[in-house]
Amino acid sequence: MEKAADVVIVGGGVIGTSIAYHLALKKAGRVVVLEKGQCGEGSTSRCVGGIRSQFSTEINIRFSLEALKAFYRFKEELGVDPEFRQIGYLFLATTEPELEVFKQNVALQKKFGIPVEFLASDEIEKRCPYLRMEDILGGTFCAWDGYAGPSEVLSGFVSGARRAGVKIYEGTEVIGIAQQSGQVTGVKTKQGTIDAPVVVNAAGPFASIIGEMAGLKVPVKPLRRQVFVTGPYRLTDGTIPLTIDFHRGWYFRQEVDGFLLSGPLDKEPSYNVSTDYEAMVEAAENATYRVPAMEKARIARGWGGLYEISPDNHAILGSVPGLQGFILANGFSGHGFQHSPVVGQVIAELVTGGRATTIDITPLSIERFAKGELLLEPMTVFKE
Ligand SMILES: Cc1cc2nc3c(=O)[nH]c(=O)nc-3n(C[C@H](O)[C@H](O)[C@H](O)COP(=O)(O)OP(=O)(O)OC[C@H]3O[C@@H](n4cnc5c(N)ncnc54)[C@H](O)[C@@H]3O)c2cc1C
C-alpha cells in the first residue's frame, strides 16, 4: 500500500468509487480508495436501484436531471450496461394534503421540463386495473423514472477508476483520521498510514463513525430497510411502473419474473441488516391491500440494508468548516445510488477546482444544520 496519496477516499461503495473515477478523469493525482470489506458490500449491494426525477426540491431535481444524462451515456463511457429500465414511477396519494403536495411537485418538476403527469383516480384505474382504488385520490407518473442495476453501476465505476489509475484496497479499514493545525494529513489503517492532504468520507451508513475519527459530528443515522421478492408471478402482460403507496411508505415493482416489495424502515438506528418475520408480514399485508391479486404470490427471499439518513433527508456534501481537506459525501437518505454519478462529478470539481460547477452544492453543506437552514423533501419513499 502507498505511504502517500493526493486524495484518500474512505468507502468503496457506489459513492466512493464514483468520486474516485471522476477524480481520475480530472487528473487529480494519486487517488486511493480504502474499503474495509469488499467494494459494494454496504448499502450499494442492498439497494433496489430506483432512479427518479420526481423530487420536490430543486437541488434534488437538479441532481436527478444530471444523473439521467450520466445513466444514458454510462455504457458508452464506462463499458458496462447499467441496465437502466425506464418503467416509470407512479406515486399514489390517499389523503388531501398528499394530493396538494403532489400538485405542487408537478408544478415544480414541469418548470424543469420533466414530463410528469398528474393523474386523476379514474385514469390510474384505467392504467393499473390491478390496484385497489377505493382510497386513491390521485397520483403522479413520470415515464423517465425507473431503475438500474447497482452492481452494474458499481462495477462500471470500479473498472473505470482502476483503468484511470486509481488504487482500490479492499479489506483495509480506516481506523483514524490524522490532522494537524486544522488540516487533514492522512488516514490510519490497520495496515499502516497513508499521508494525504484530502480525505473524502464516503462511508455510507458509517459516515458518523468516520466523522468522529476526525472530531466531527456528521449527523447521519443508519436505519434498516427490509425488502422482499416474490417467486415468479404475473399480474398483467403490460409494464407495471414502480408504484409507491405514499401514505403507507410502501412500494413495489417488477423484479425479473416476480415482484419486489418494500418492507418497513426501522425507527431506531442500528447496523442490523437481518430480515425478520414481522417485516415480511408487513410487506405482504401492504402488497395484498394495494394489489389484491398479490395474495396468490409467494415471498421467496428478502434482505435488509441501511439507509443513511440525514436530519432533512438531503445529502451532506462538501468541505467542513475548521478542517481543511476533509470532504463529506454522506447522508443520501435512500437516494444515493441514483445520484452517485453526479456526486462523483461535483466532489471531483470541488477537490480539483475549489468549487462544484455542475451544480452548486452550497445548500447541501453540513453548515446548514448549525445555521438552521434545513431543506425539506417530502417525496421520500419512507415514513419515519
Ligand atoms: C433497501 C434499500 C433500498 C435502496 N433503494 C434505493 C433506490 O431505489 N435508489 C437509490 O438511489 N438509493 C437507494 N438506496 C440507498 C443507496 O443504497 C445508498 O444511498 C447508496 O448505496 C450509498 O452509497 P455509499 O457508497 O455512500 O454507501 P455504501 O454502499 O454503504 O458504501 C460505504 C462503504 O464504506 C465502507 N466503510 C465503512 N466504514 C469504513 C472504514 N472505517 N474503512 C473503510 N471502509 C469503510 C463500507 O464497508 C461500505 O462498503 C437504498 C438503500 C437500501 C438499504
CSV table of C-alpha atoms and ligand atoms in Angstrom, one decimal:
chain,number,residue,atom,x,y,z
A,1,MET,CA,0.0,0.0,0.0
A,2,GLU,CA,1.1,3.5,-0.7
A,3,LYS,CA,2.6,5.7,2.0
A,4,ALA,CA,1.2,8.9,0.4
A,5,ALA,CA,-1.6,9.9,-1.9
A,6,ASP,CA,-3.2,13.1,-3.1
A,7,VAL,CA,-6.7,12.0,-2.2
A,8,VAL,CA,-7.8,9.1,0.0
A,9,ILE,CA,-11.5,8.1,-0.2
A,10,VAL,CA,-12.9,6.1,2.7
A,11,GLY,CA,-15.5,3.7,1.4
A,12,GLY,CA,-15.8,1.6,-1.7
A,13,GLY,CA,-19.5,1.9,-2.4
A,14,VAL,CA,-21.1,3.5,-5.4
A,15,ILE,CA,-20.4,6.9,-4.0
A,16,GLY,CA,-16.7,6.4,-3.1
A,17,THR,CA,-15.9,4.7,-6.4
A,18,SER,CA,-17.8,7.3,-8.5
A,19,ILE,CA,-15.8,10.0,-6.8
A,20,ALA,CA,-12.6,8.1,-7.4
A,21,TYR,CA,-13.5,7.7,-11.1
A,22,HIS,CA,-14.3,11.3,-11.6
A,23,LEU,CA,-11.2,12.5,-9.8
A,24,ALA,CA,-9.1,10.3,-12.0
A,25,LEU,CA,-10.8,11.8,-15.1
A,26,LYS,CA,-9.8,15.2,-13.8
A,27,LYS,CA,-6.2,14.0,-13.3
A,28,ALA,CA,-6.3,14.6,-9.6
A,29,GLY,CA,-3.1,12.8,-8.9
A,30,ARG,CA,-2.7,9.6,-6.8
A,31,VAL,CA,-6.2,8.6,-5.8
A,32,VAL,CA,-6.7,5.8,-3.3
A,33,VAL,CA,-9.9,4.1,-2.2
A,34,LEU,CA,-9.9,2.2,1.1
A,35,GLU,CA,-12.7,-0.3,1.7
A,36,LYS,CA,-12.9,-2.2,4.9
A,37,GLY,CA,-14.6,-5.2,3.3
A,38,GLN,CA,-15.4,-5.7,-0.4
A,39,CYS,CA,-16.4,-2.9,-2.7
A,40,GLY,CA,-20.2,-2.6,-2.7
A,41,GLU,CA,-20.8,-4.7,0.4
A,42,GLY,CA,-22.5,-1.9,2.2
A,43,SER,CA,-25.8,-0.2,1.2
A,44,THR,CA,-24.9,-0.3,-2.5
A,45,SER,CA,-25.4,-4.1,-2.8
A,46,ARG,CA,-28.6,-3.9,-0.8
A,47,CYS,CA,-30.2,-1.1,-2.8
A,48,VAL,CA,-33.1,-1.6,-5.2
A,49,GLY,CA,-31.8,0.7,-7.9
A,50,GLY,CA,-34.6,3.2,-8.2
A,51,ILE,CA,-34.0,6.3,-10.3
A,52,ARG,CA,-36.5,9.2,-10.4
A,53,SER,CA,-36.9,12.8,-11.3
A,54,GLN,CA,-39.9,13.2,-9.1
A,55,PHE,CA,-38.4,15.0,-6.2
A,56,SER,CA,-39.8,18.1,-4.5
A,57,THR,CA,-36.7,20.3,-4.0
A,58,GLU,CA,-34.8,22.0,-6.8
A,59,ILE,CA,-31.5,20.6,-5.6
A,60,ASN,CA,-32.6,17.0,-5.8
A,61,ILE,CA,-34.3,17.6,-9.2
A,62,ARG,CA,-31.0,19.1,-10.5
A,63,PHE,CA,-29.1,16.1,-9.3
A,64,SER,CA,-31.6,13.7,-10.9
A,65,LEU,CA,-31.5,15.5,-14.3
A,66,GLU,CA,-27.7,15.4,-14.4
A,67,ALA,CA,-27.8,11.8,-13.2
A,68,LEU,CA,-30.2,10.9,-16.0
A,69,LYS,CA,-27.7,12.1,-18.6
A,70,ALA,CA,-25.0,10.1,-16.9
A,71,PHE,CA,-27.1,6.9,-16.9
A,72,TYR,CA,-27.9,7.4,-20.6
A,73,ARG,CA,-24.2,7.6,-21.5
A,74,PHE,CA,-23.0,5.1,-18.9
A,75,LYS,CA,-22.4,2.2,-21.2
A,76,GLU,CA,-20.6,4.2,-23.8
A,77,GLU,CA,-18.5,5.9,-21.2
A,78,LEU,CA,-17.7,3.1,-18.8
A,79,GLY,CA,-18.2,0.0,-21.0
A,80,VAL,CA,-20.8,-1.6,-18.6
A,81,ASP,CA,-24.5,-1.7,-19.3
A,82,PRO,CA,-26.2,-0.2,-16.2
A,83,GLU,CA,-29.5,-2.0,-17.2
A,84,PHE,CA,-31.5,1.2,-16.9
A,85,ARG,CA,-35.2,0.3,-17.3
A,86,GLN,CA,-37.4,3.3,-17.6
A,87,ILE,CA,-40.7,1.8,-16.4
A,88,GLY,CA,-41.9,5.0,-14.8
A,89,TYR,CA,-42.7,5.8,-11.1
A,90,LEU,CA,-46.3,6.1,-10.0
A,91,PHE,CA,-46.9,7.9,-6.7
A,92,LEU,CA,-50.3,7.3,-5.2
A,93,ALA,CA,-52.0,9.8,-2.9
A,94,THR,CA,-54.7,8.7,-0.4
A,95,THR,CA,-55.1,12.0,1.6
A,96,GLU,CA,-56.0,15.5,0.6
A,97,PRO,CA,-52.7,17.0,2.0
A,98,GLU,CA,-50.7,14.5,-0.1
A,99,LEU,CA,-52.6,15.4,-3.2
A,100,GLU,CA,-51.8,19.1,-2.5
A,101,VAL,CA,-48.1,18.3,-2.1
A,102,PHE,CA,-48.2,16.2,-5.4
A,103,LYS,CA,-49.7,19.1,-7.3
A,104,GLN,CA,-47.0,21.5,-6.0
A,105,ASN,CA,-44.4,18.9,-7.0
A,106,VAL,CA,-45.8,18.6,-10.5
A,107,ALA,CA,-45.7,22.4,-11.0
A,108,LEU,CA,-42.0,22.5,-9.8
A,109,GLN,CA,-41.0,19.4,-11.9
A,110,LYS,CA,-42.6,20.8,-15.0
A,111,LYS,CA,-40.6,24.0,-14.6
A,112,PHE,CA,-37.5,21.8,-15.2
A,113,GLY,CA,-39.1,20.2,-18.3
A,114,ILE,CA,-39.8,16.9,-16.6
A,115,PRO,CA,-42.7,15.1,-18.4
A,116,VAL,CA,-44.6,14.3,-15.1
A,117,GLU,CA,-48.3,13.8,-15.3
A,118,PHE,CA,-50.9,14.4,-12.6
A,119,LEU,CA,-53.4,11.6,-12.8
A,120,ALA,CA,-56.9,11.6,-11.5
A,121,SER,CA,-58.0,8.3,-9.8
A,122,ASP,CA,-60.1,7.1,-12.8
A,123,GLU,CA,-57.1,7.5,-15.1
A,124,ILE,CA,-55.0,5.5,-12.6
A,125,GLU,CA,-57.7,2.8,-12.5
A,126,LYS,CA,-57.6,2.6,-16.3
A,127,ARG,CA,-53.9,2.3,-16.5
A,128,CYS,CA,-53.5,0.0,-13.5
A,129,PRO,CA,-56.6,-2.1,-13.1
A,130,TYR,CA,-54.8,-4.4,-10.6
A,131,LEU,CA,-54.8,-1.7,-7.9
A,132,ARG,CA,-57.3,-1.4,-5.0
A,133,MET,CA,-58.7,2.0,-5.9
A,134,GLU,CA,-61.2,2.9,-3.1
A,135,ASP,CA,-58.9,5.2,-1.2
A,136,ILE,CA,-56.8,6.6,-4.0
A,137,LEU,CA,-57.4,10.2,-4.7
A,138,GLY,CA,-54.9,10.7,-7.5
A,139,GLY,CA,-51.3,10.3,-8.3
A,140,THR,CA,-48.3,11.4,-10.4
A,141,PHE,CA,-46.5,9.5,-13.1
A,142,CYS,CA,-43.2,10.2,-14.8
A,143,ALA,CA,-42.1,7.9,-17.7
A,144,TRP,CA,-38.4,9.0,-17.3
A,145,ASP,CA,-38.2,7.2,-14.0
A,146,GLY,CA,-37.2,3.6,-13.4
A,147,TYR,CA,-34.4,1.5,-12.0
A,148,ALA,CA,-30.9,0.3,-12.9
A,149,GLY,CA,-28.5,-2.4,-11.6
A,150,PRO,CA,-26.5,-1.3,-8.5
A,151,SER,CA,-23.8,-4.0,-9.1
A,152,GLU,CA,-23.5,-3.0,-12.8
A,153,VAL,CA,-23.1,0.7,-11.9
A,154,LEU,CA,-20.7,-0.1,-9.2
A,155,SER,CA,-18.6,-2.3,-11.4
A,156,GLY,CA,-18.6,0.4,-14.1
A,157,PHE,CA,-17.1,2.9,-11.6
A,158,VAL,CA,-14.6,0.4,-10.1
A,159,SER,CA,-13.3,-0.7,-13.5
A,160,GLY,CA,-13.3,2.9,-14.9
A,161,ALA,CA,-11.4,4.1,-11.8
A,162,ARG,CA,-8.9,1.3,-12.0
A,163,ARG,CA,-8.3,1.9,-15.7
A,164,ALA,CA,-7.6,5.5,-14.9
A,165,GLY,CA,-5.0,4.6,-12.3
A,166,VAL,CA,-7.0,4.7,-9.0
A,167,LYS,CA,-5.7,2.2,-6.4
A,168,ILE,CA,-8.5,0.4,-4.6
A,169,TYR,CA,-7.6,-1.6,-1.5
A,170,GLU,CA,-10.3,-3.9,-0.1
A,171,GLY,CA,-10.0,-5.4,3.4
A,172,THR,CA,-8.5,-2.1,4.5
A,173,GLU,CA,-10.3,-0.5,7.4
A,174,VAL,CA,-9.7,3.2,8.2
A,175,ILE,CA,-9.3,3.5,12.0
A,176,GLY,CA,-8.2,7.1,12.3
A,177,ILE,CA,-8.0,10.4,10.5
A,178,ALA,CA,-4.8,12.3,11.0
A,179,GLN,CA,-4.8,16.1,11.2
A,180,GLN,CA,-2.6,19.0,12.2
A,181,SER,CA,-3.5,22.6,12.8
A,182,GLY,CA,-6.9,22.3,11.2
A,183,GLN,CA,-5.6,20.5,8.1
A,184,VAL,CA,-6.2,16.8,7.3
A,185,THR,CA,-2.9,15.0,6.9
A,186,GLY,CA,-3.9,11.4,6.1
A,187,VAL,CA,-5.6,8.3,7.4
A,188,LYS,CA,-4.6,5.4,9.7
A,189,THR,CA,-5.4,1.8,8.8
A,190,LYS,CA,-4.6,-1.5,10.4
A,191,GLN,CA,-2.1,-2.0,7.6
A,192,GLY,CA,-0.4,1.3,8.0
A,193,THR,CA,-0.9,5.0,7.4
A,194,ILE,CA,-1.3,7.0,4.2
A,195,ASP,CA,-0.4,10.7,4.2
A,196,ALA,CA,-2.8,12.8,2.1
A,197,PRO,CA,-4.0,16.4,2.1
A,198,VAL,CA,-7.5,15.4,1.1
A,199,VAL,CA,-9.7,12.7,2.7
A,200,VAL,CA,-13.2,12.0,1.5
A,201,ASN,CA,-15.7,10.5,3.8
A,202,ALA,CA,-17.8,8.1,1.6
A,203,ALA,CA,-18.6,5.6,4.3
A,204,GLY,CA,-22.3,5.5,3.7
A,205,PRO,CA,-24.2,4.4,6.9
A,206,PHE,CA,-20.8,4.5,8.7
A,207,ALA,CA,-20.3,8.2,7.9
A,208,SER,CA,-20.8,9.4,11.5
A,209,ILE,CA,-18.1,7.0,12.7
A,210,ILE,CA,-15.6,8.3,10.2
A,211,GLY,CA,-16.7,11.9,11.2
A,212,GLU,CA,-15.9,11.1,14.9
A,213,MET,CA,-12.4,9.9,13.9
A,214,ALA,CA,-11.9,13.5,12.6
A,215,GLY,CA,-13.5,15.0,15.7
A,216,LEU,CA,-16.7,16.0,13.8
A,217,LYS,CA,-20.4,15.3,14.3
A,218,VAL,CA,-21.7,14.1,10.9
A,219,PRO,CA,-25.4,13.7,11.5
A,220,VAL,CA,-26.1,10.5,9.6
A,221,LYS,CA,-28.2,7.7,11.1
A,222,PRO,CA,-28.1,4.1,9.8
A,223,LEU,CA,-31.7,2.9,9.5
A,224,ARG,CA,-32.5,-0.6,8.3
A,225,ARG,CA,-35.0,-1.0,5.4
A,226,GLN,CA,-36.1,-4.6,4.6
A,227,VAL,CA,-37.2,-5.6,1.2
A,228,PHE,CA,-38.7,-8.9,-0.1
A,229,VAL,CA,-39.0,-10.6,-3.5
A,230,THR,CA,-41.8,-12.9,-4.6
A,231,GLY,CA,-41.3,-16.0,-6.7
A,232,PRO,CA,-42.5,-16.0,-10.3
A,233,TYR,CA,-45.8,-14.2,-10.5
A,234,ARG,CA,-47.6,-12.2,-13.3
A,235,LEU,CA,-50.2,-9.5,-12.8
A,236,THR,CA,-50.5,-8.3,-16.3
A,237,ASP,CA,-48.7,-8.6,-19.7
A,238,GLY,CA,-48.0,-4.9,-19.7
A,239,THR,CA,-45.3,-2.9,-18.0
A,240,ILE,CA,-46.0,-2.1,-14.3
A,241,PRO,CA,-44.5,1.1,-13.0
A,242,LEU,CA,-42.6,1.3,-9.8
A,243,THR,CA,-45.6,2.1,-7.6
A,244,ILE,CA,-45.5,4.0,-4.3
A,245,ASP,CA,-48.3,3.9,-1.9
A,246,PHE,CA,-47.1,7.1,-0.4
A,247,HIS,CA,-49.1,7.1,2.8
A,248,ARG,CA,-48.1,3.6,3.8
A,249,GLY,CA,-44.5,4.3,2.8
A,250,TRP,CA,-44.7,1.1,0.7
A,251,TYR,CA,-43.6,0.4,-2.9
A,252,PHE,CA,-43.4,-2.4,-5.3
A,253,ARG,CA,-42.0,-3.1,-8.8
A,254,GLN,CA,-41.4,-6.0,-11.1
A,255,GLU,CA,-38.3,-8.0,-10.4
A,256,VAL,CA,-37.3,-10.5,-13.1
A,257,ASP,CA,-40.5,-12.7,-13.2
A,258,GLY,CA,-41.9,-11.7,-9.9
A,259,PHE,CA,-42.2,-8.6,-7.7
A,260,LEU,CA,-40.0,-6.7,-5.3
A,261,LEU,CA,-42.0,-5.5,-2.2
A,262,SER,CA,-40.7,-2.9,0.2
A,263,GLY,CA,-40.8,-3.8,3.9
A,264,PRO,CA,-40.7,-1.5,6.9
A,265,LEU,CA,-38.0,1.1,7.7
A,266,ASP,CA,-36.7,0.8,11.3
A,267,LYS,CA,-37.4,3.6,13.7
A,268,GLU,CA,-34.2,3.2,15.7
A,269,PRO,CA,-30.7,3.4,14.2
A,270,SER,CA,-28.6,0.3,14.1
A,271,TYR,CA,-26.3,-1.7,11.9
A,272,ASN,CA,-28.6,-4.7,11.9
A,273,VAL,CA,-29.1,-5.9,8.3
A,274,SER,CA,-31.0,-9.2,9.0
A,275,THR,CA,-34.6,-9.8,8.0
A,276,ASP,CA,-37.4,-10.7,10.3
A,277,TYR,CA,-40.8,-12.4,10.0
A,278,GLU,CA,-42.8,-9.4,11.2
A,279,ALA,CA,-41.3,-7.2,8.4
A,280,MET,CA,-42.2,-9.9,5.8
A,281,VAL,CA,-45.8,-10.0,7.1
A,282,GLU,CA,-46.0,-6.2,6.9
A,283,ALA,CA,-44.7,-6.2,3.3
A,284,ALA,CA,-47.2,-8.9,2.4
A,285,GLU,CA,-50.1,-7.1,4.0
A,286,ASN,CA,-49.3,-3.8,2.3
A,287,ALA,CA,-49.0,-5.7,-1.0
A,288,THR,CA,-52.3,-7.6,-0.7
A,289,TYR,CA,-54.0,-4.4,0.4
A,290,ARG,CA,-53.0,-2.3,-2.6
A,291,VAL,CA,-52.8,-5.2,-5.1
A,292,PRO,CA,-55.4,-7.8,-4.0
A,293,ALA,CA,-54.3,-10.3,-6.7
A,294,MET,CA,-50.9,-10.4,-5.0
A,295,GLU,CA,-52.5,-12.7,-2.5
A,296,LYS,CA,-51.5,-15.6,-4.8
A,297,ALA,CA,-47.8,-14.6,-4.9
A,298,ARG,CA,-45.3,-16.2,-2.6
A,299,ILE,CA,-42.4,-14.4,-1.0
A,300,ALA,CA,-39.2,-16.2,-2.0
A,301,ARG,CA,-36.5,-14.2,-0.3
A,302,GLY,CA,-35.6,-10.9,1.3
A,303,TRP,CA,-32.8,-8.8,2.7
A,304,GLY,CA,-32.1,-5.8,4.9
A,305,GLY,CA,-29.9,-2.8,4.2
A,306,LEU,CA,-29.1,0.5,5.8
A,307,TYR,CA,-30.4,3.9,4.6
A,308,GLU,CA,-28.0,6.7,5.6
A,309,ILE,CA,-30.5,9.3,6.9
A,310,SER,CA,-29.6,13.0,7.4
A,311,PRO,CA,-31.8,15.3,9.5
A,312,ASP,CA,-33.5,16.8,6.5
A,313,ASN,CA,-33.3,13.7,4.1
A,314,HIS,CA,-30.8,15.5,1.9
A,315,ALA,CA,-27.2,14.7,1.1
A,316,ILE,CA,-24.4,16.3,3.1
A,317,LEU,CA,-21.8,17.3,0.6
A,318,GLY,CA,-18.6,19.3,0.6
A,319,SER,CA,-16.0,20.7,2.9
A,320,VAL,CA,-16.3,21.2,6.6
A,321,PRO,CA,-15.5,24.4,8.5
A,322,GLY,CA,-12.4,24.1,10.6
A,323,LEU,CA,-10.9,21.0,9.0
A,324,GLN,CA,-9.2,21.8,5.7
A,325,GLY,CA,-9.1,18.9,3.2
A,326,PHE,CA,-11.9,16.8,4.9
A,327,ILE,CA,-14.7,16.3,2.4
A,328,LEU,CA,-18.1,14.8,3.1
A,329,ALA,CA,-20.2,12.8,0.6
A,330,ASN,CA,-22.8,11.4,3.0
A,331,GLY,CA,-26.4,11.3,4.2
A,332,PHE,CA,-28.1,10.4,0.9
A,333,SER,CA,-31.2,9.3,2.8
A,334,GLY,CA,-32.2,6.5,0.4
A,335,HIS,CA,-31.3,8.1,-2.9
A,336,GLY,CA,-27.5,7.9,-3.1
A,337,PHE,CA,-27.4,5.3,-5.8
A,338,GLN,CA,-29.3,7.3,-8.3
A,339,HIS,CA,-27.4,10.5,-7.7
A,340,SER,CA,-24.0,8.7,-7.5
A,341,PRO,CA,-22.7,9.7,-11.0
A,342,VAL,CA,-23.3,13.4,-10.2
A,343,VAL,CA,-22.0,13.2,-6.6
A,344,GLY,CA,-18.7,11.9,-8.1
A,345,GLN,CA,-18.6,14.7,-10.6
A,346,VAL,CA,-19.3,17.6,-8.1
A,347,ILE,CA,-16.9,16.3,-5.5
A,348,ALA,CA,-14.2,15.9,-8.1
A,349,GLU,CA,-14.9,19.5,-9.2
A,350,LEU,CA,-14.6,20.7,-5.6
A,351,VAL,CA,-11.4,18.8,-4.9
A,352,THR,CA,-9.6,19.9,-8.1
A,353,GLY,CA,-11.1,23.3,-8.7
A,354,GLY,CA,-12.2,24.6,-5.3
A,355,ARG,CA,-15.9,24.5,-6.0
A,356,ALA,CA,-18.6,22.4,-7.7
A,357,THR,CA,-19.6,23.8,-11.0
A,358,THR,CA,-22.1,21.3,-12.5
A,359,ILE,CA,-24.4,22.0,-9.5
A,360,ASP,CA,-24.0,24.5,-6.7
A,361,ILE,CA,-23.7,22.2,-3.7
A,362,THR,CA,-23.6,25.0,-1.1
A,363,PRO,CA,-27.2,24.3,0.1
A,364,LEU,CA,-26.0,20.7,0.9
A,365,SER,CA,-23.1,21.9,3.2
A,366,ILE,CA,-23.0,20.5,6.7
A,367,GLU,CA,-23.1,24.1,7.9
A,368,ARG,CA,-26.9,24.2,7.2
A,369,PHE,CA,-27.6,22.3,10.4
A,370,ALA,CA,-25.8,24.8,12.6
A,371,LYS,CA,-27.4,27.7,10.7
A,372,GLY,CA,-30.9,26.1,10.9
A,373,GLU,CA,-31.2,26.1,7.1
A,374,LEU,CA,-32.7,22.7,6.7
A,375,LEU,CA,-34.2,21.6,3.3
A,376,LEU,CA,-37.5,19.8,3.2
A,377,GLU,CA,-38.0,16.8,0.9
A,378,PRO,CA,-41.5,15.3,1.4
A,379,MET,CA,-41.1,12.9,-1.5
A,380,THR,CA,-39.2,10.2,0.3
A,381,VAL,CA,-40.4,6.7,-0.1
A,382,PHE,CA,-40.4,6.1,3.6
A,383,LYS,CA,-42.1,7.3,6.7
A,384,GLU,CA,-40.2,8.0,9.9
B,1,LIG,C1,-33.1,-1.4,0.9
B,1,LIG,C2,-32.5,-0.2,0.3
B,1,LIG,C3,-33.1,0.3,-0.9
B,1,LIG,C4,-32.5,1.4,-1.5
B,1,LIG,N1,-33.1,1.8,-2.7
B,1,LIG,C5,-32.5,2.8,-3.3
B,1,LIG,C6,-33.1,3.3,-4.5
B,1,LIG,O1,-34.1,2.7,-5.0
B,1,LIG,N2,-32.5,4.3,-5.2
B,1,LIG,C7,-31.4,5.0,-4.6
B,1,LIG,O2,-30.9,5.9,-5.2
B,1,LIG,N3,-30.9,4.6,-3.5
B,1,LIG,C8,-31.4,3.5,-2.8
B,1,LIG,N4,-30.9,3.2,-1.6
B,1,LIG,C9,-29.8,3.9,-1.0
B,1,LIG,C10,-28.5,3.6,-1.6
B,1,LIG,O3,-28.2,2.2,-1.4
B,1,LIG,C11,-27.4,4.4,-0.9
B,1,LIG,O4,-27.7,5.8,-0.9
B,1,LIG,C12,-26.0,4.2,-1.6
B,1,LIG,O5,-25.7,2.9,-1.8
B,1,LIG,C13,-25.0,4.9,-0.8
B,1,LIG,O6,-23.7,4.5,-1.3
B,1,LIG,P1,-22.4,4.7,-0.4
B,1,LIG,O7,-21.3,4.4,-1.3
B,1,LIG,O8,-22.4,6.1,0.2
B,1,LIG,O9,-22.6,3.7,0.8
B,1,LIG,P2,-22.2,2.2,0.9
B,1,LIG,O10,-22.5,1.4,-0.3
B,1,LIG,O11,-22.7,1.7,2.2
B,1,LIG,O12,-20.6,2.3,0.9
B,1,LIG,C14,-19.9,2.7,2.0
B,1,LIG,C15,-18.7,1.8,2.2
B,1,LIG,O13,-17.8,2.3,3.2
B,1,LIG,C16,-17.2,1.2,3.8
B,1,LIG,N5,-16.7,1.6,5.1
B,1,LIG,C17,-17.4,2.0,6.2
B,1,LIG,N6,-16.5,2.3,7.2
B,1,LIG,C18,-15.2,2.1,6.7
B,1,LIG,C19,-14.0,2.2,7.2
B,1,LIG,N7,-13.8,2.6,8.5
B,1,LIG,N8,-12.9,2.0,6.5
B,1,LIG,C20,-13.0,1.6,5.2
B,1,LIG,N9,-14.2,1.4,4.6
B,1,LIG,C21,-15.3,1.7,5.3
B,1,LIG,C22,-18.3,0.2,3.9
B,1,LIG,O14,-17.9,-1.2,4.1
B,1,LIG,C23,-19.1,0.4,2.6
B,1,LIG,O15,-18.7,-0.6,1.6
B,1,LIG,C24,-31.4,2.0,-0.9
B,1,LIG,C25,-30.8,1.5,0.2
B,1,LIG,C26,-31.4,0.4,0.8
B,1,LIG,C27,-30.7,-0.1,2.1
